[in-house]
CSV table of C-alpha atoms in Angstrom, one decimal:
chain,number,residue,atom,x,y,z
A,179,UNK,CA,0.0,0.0,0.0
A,180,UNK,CA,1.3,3.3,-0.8
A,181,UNK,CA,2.4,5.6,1.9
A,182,UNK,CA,-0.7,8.1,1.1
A,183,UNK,CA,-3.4,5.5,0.7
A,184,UNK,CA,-2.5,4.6,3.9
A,185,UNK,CA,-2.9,8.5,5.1
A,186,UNK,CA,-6.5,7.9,4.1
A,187,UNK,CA,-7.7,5.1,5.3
A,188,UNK,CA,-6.7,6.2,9.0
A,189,UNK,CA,-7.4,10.0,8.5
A,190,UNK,CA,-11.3,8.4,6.9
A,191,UNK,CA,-11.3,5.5,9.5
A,192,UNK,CA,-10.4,8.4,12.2
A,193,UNK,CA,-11.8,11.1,11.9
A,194,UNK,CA,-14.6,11.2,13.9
A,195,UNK,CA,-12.3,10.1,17.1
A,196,UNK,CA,-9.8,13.3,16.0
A,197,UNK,CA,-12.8,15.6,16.0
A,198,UNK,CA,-14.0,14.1,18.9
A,199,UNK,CA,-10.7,14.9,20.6
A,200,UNK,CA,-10.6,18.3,19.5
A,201,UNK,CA,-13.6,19.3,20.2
A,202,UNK,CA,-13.3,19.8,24.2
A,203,UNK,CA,-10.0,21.9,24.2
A,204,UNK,CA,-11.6,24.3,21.3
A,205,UNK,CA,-15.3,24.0,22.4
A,206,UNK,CA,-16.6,23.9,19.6
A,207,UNK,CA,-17.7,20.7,17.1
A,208,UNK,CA,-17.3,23.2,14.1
A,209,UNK,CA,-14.1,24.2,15.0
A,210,UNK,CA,-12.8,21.1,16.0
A,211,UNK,CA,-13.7,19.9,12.4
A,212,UNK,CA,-11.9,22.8,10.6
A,213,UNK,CA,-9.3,21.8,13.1
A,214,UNK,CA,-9.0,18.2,11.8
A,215,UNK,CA,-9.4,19.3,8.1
A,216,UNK,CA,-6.2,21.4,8.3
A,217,UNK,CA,-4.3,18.8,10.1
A,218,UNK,CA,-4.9,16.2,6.8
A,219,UNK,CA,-4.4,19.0,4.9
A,220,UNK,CA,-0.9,19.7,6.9
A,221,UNK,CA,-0.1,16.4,7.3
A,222,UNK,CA,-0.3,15.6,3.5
A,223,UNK,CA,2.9,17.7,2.0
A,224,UNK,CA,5.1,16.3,4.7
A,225,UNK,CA,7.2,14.0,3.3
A,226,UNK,CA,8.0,12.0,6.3
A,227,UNK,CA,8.2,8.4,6.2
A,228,UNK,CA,5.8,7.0,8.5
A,229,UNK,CA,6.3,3.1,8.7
A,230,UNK,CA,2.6,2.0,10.5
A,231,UNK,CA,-0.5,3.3,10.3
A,232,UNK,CA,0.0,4.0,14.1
A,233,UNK,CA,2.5,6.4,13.7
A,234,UNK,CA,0.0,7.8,10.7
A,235,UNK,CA,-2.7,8.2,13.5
A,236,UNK,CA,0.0,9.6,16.5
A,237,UNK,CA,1.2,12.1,14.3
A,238,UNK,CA,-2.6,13.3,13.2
A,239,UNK,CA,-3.2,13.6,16.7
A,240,UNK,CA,-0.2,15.9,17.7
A,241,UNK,CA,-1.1,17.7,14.8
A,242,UNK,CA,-4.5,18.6,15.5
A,243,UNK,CA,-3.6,19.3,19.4
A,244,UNK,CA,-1.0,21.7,17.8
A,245,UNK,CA,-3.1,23.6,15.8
A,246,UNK,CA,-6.1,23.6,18.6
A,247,UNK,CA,-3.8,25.0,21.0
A,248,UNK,CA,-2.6,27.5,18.5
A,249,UNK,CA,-6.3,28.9,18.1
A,250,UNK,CA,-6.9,29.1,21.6
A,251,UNK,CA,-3.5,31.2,21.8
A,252,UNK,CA,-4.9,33.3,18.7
A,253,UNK,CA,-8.4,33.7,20.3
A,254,UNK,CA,-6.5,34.5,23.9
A,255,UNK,CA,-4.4,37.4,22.1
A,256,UNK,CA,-7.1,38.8,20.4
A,257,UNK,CA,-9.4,39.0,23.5
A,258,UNK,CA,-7.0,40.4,25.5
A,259,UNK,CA,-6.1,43.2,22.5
A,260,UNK,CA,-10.0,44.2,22.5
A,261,UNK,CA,-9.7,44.6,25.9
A,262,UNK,CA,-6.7,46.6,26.2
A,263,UNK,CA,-7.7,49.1,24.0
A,264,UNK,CA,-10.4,51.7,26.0
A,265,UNK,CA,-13.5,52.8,25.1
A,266,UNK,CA,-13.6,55.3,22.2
A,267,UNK,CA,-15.7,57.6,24.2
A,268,UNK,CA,-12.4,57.7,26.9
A,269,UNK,CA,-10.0,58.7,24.1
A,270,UNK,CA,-9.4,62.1,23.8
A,271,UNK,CA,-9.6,63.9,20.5
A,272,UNK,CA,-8.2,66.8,18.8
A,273,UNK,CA,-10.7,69.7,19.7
A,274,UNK,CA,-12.7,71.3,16.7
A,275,UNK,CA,-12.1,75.2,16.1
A,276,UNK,CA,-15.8,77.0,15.9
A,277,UNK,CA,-15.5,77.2,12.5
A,278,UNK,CA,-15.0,73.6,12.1
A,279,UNK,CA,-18.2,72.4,14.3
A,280,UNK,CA,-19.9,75.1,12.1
A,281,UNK,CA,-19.0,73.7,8.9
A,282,UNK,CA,-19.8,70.0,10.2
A,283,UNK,CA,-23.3,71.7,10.8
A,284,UNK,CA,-23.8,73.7,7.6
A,285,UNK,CA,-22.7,70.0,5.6
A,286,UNK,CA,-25.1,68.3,8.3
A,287,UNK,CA,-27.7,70.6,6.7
A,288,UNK,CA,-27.2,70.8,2.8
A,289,UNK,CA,-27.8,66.6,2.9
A,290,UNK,CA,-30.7,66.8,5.3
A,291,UNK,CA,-32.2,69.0,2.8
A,292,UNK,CA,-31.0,66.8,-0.3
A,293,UNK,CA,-32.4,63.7,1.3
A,294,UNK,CA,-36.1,65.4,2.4
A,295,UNK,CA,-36.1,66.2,-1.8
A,296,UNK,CA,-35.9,62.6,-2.8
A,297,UNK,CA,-38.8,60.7,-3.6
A,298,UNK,CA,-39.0,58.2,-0.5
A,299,UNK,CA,-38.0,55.6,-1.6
A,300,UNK,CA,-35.0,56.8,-2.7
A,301,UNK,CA,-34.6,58.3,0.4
A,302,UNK,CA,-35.7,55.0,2.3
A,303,UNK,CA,-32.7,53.3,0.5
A,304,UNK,CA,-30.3,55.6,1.2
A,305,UNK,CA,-30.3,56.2,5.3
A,306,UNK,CA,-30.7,52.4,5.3
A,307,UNK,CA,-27.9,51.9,3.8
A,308,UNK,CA,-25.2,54.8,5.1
A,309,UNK,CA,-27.1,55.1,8.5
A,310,UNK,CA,-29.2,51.5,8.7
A,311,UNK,CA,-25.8,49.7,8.2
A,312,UNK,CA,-27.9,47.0,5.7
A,313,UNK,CA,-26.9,45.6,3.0
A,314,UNK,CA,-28.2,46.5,-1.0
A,315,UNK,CA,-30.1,43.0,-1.0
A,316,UNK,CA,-31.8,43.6,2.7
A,317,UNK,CA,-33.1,47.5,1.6
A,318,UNK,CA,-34.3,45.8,-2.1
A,319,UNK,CA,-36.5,42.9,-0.3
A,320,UNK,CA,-37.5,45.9,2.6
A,321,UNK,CA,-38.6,48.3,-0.3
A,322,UNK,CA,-39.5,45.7,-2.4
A,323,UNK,CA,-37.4,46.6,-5.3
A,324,UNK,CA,-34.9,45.1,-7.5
A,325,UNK,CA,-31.3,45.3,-6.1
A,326,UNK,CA,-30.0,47.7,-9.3
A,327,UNK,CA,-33.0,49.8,-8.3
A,328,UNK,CA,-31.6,50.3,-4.9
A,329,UNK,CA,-28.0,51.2,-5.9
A,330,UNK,CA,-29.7,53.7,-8.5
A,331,UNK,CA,-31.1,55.3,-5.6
A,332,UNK,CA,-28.2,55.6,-3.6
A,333,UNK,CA,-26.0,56.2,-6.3
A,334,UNK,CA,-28.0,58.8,-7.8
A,335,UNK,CA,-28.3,60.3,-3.9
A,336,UNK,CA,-25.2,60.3,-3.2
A,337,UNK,CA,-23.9,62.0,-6.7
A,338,UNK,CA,-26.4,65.2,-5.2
A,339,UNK,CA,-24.9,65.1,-2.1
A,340,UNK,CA,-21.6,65.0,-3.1
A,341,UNK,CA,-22.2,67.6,-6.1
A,342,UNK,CA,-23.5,70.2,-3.4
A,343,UNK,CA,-21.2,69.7,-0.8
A,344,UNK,CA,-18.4,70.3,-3.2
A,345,UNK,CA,-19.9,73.5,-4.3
A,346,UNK,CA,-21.2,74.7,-0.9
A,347,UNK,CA,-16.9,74.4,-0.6
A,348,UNK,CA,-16.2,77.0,-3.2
């Protein structure tokens, strides 16, 4: 039997077991068989010359506690990054000169007034997608439009918007 068949048939014949291994120390089933996946996948390149299948099955093992315990590291460093950076309400900021906050106002202005011009749906589309956060598709079945409908909307919108800002500049 060739070195890789032999891969398979105790990667297949075990894979269940390596999954069921993993999953306790990443707890999660999902992430335990992403886990497994990579190890085959990891394992295949390596030209090492394994002489049973038990070796075969040892070395899967390691392989997938490695790379387990490499995710919890990963998950442990980001966790405590997003924790050690504060609030963006606590960060100070560069203080705005009056004619700055009155500027921010004036623009604040010229595209309320753009947006109470457009027909509502056109509207609708465009504060739910620069201040609703949803996606073209999500506004399209909301409005019950067509998707290119929705991005002629915006599009269109934010071409106004744009135009008068940049003339309210000069």
């Amino acid at each position: 039997m060739v070195e890789s068949d032999v891969v398979d048939c105790v990667f297949l014949a075990h894979r269940a077991k390596l999954i069921d291994y993993a999953t306790p120390i990443l707890g999660s089933r999902e992430a335990a068989e992403d886990i497994v996946q990579d190890a085959f996948i990891r394992y295949m390149p390596a030209k090492t010359r394994i002489n049973s299948s038990d070796q075969t099955l040892s070395y899967l093992y390691r392989i997938v506690r490695n790379l387990a315990f490499d995710v919890l590291k990963r998950k442990k460093i980001e966790k405590r990054e997003a924790e050690s950076s504060p609030p963006f309400w606590i960060v100070s900021r560069a203080e705005e000169t009056p004619e700055q906050t009155v500027l921010l106002c004036d623009q604040i202005k010229t595209v309320t007034r753009i947006l109470q011009t457009l027909p509502v749906e056109a509207r609708m589309a465009v504060e739910m997608s620069r201040f609703g956060g949803f996606t073209l598709d999500e506004i399209a079945v909301q409005l019950d439009v067509s998707v290119a409908t929705v991005h002629r909307h915006i599009r269109s919108a934010m071409v106004l918007i744009a135009l008068e800002l940049d003339l309210s500049k000069h």
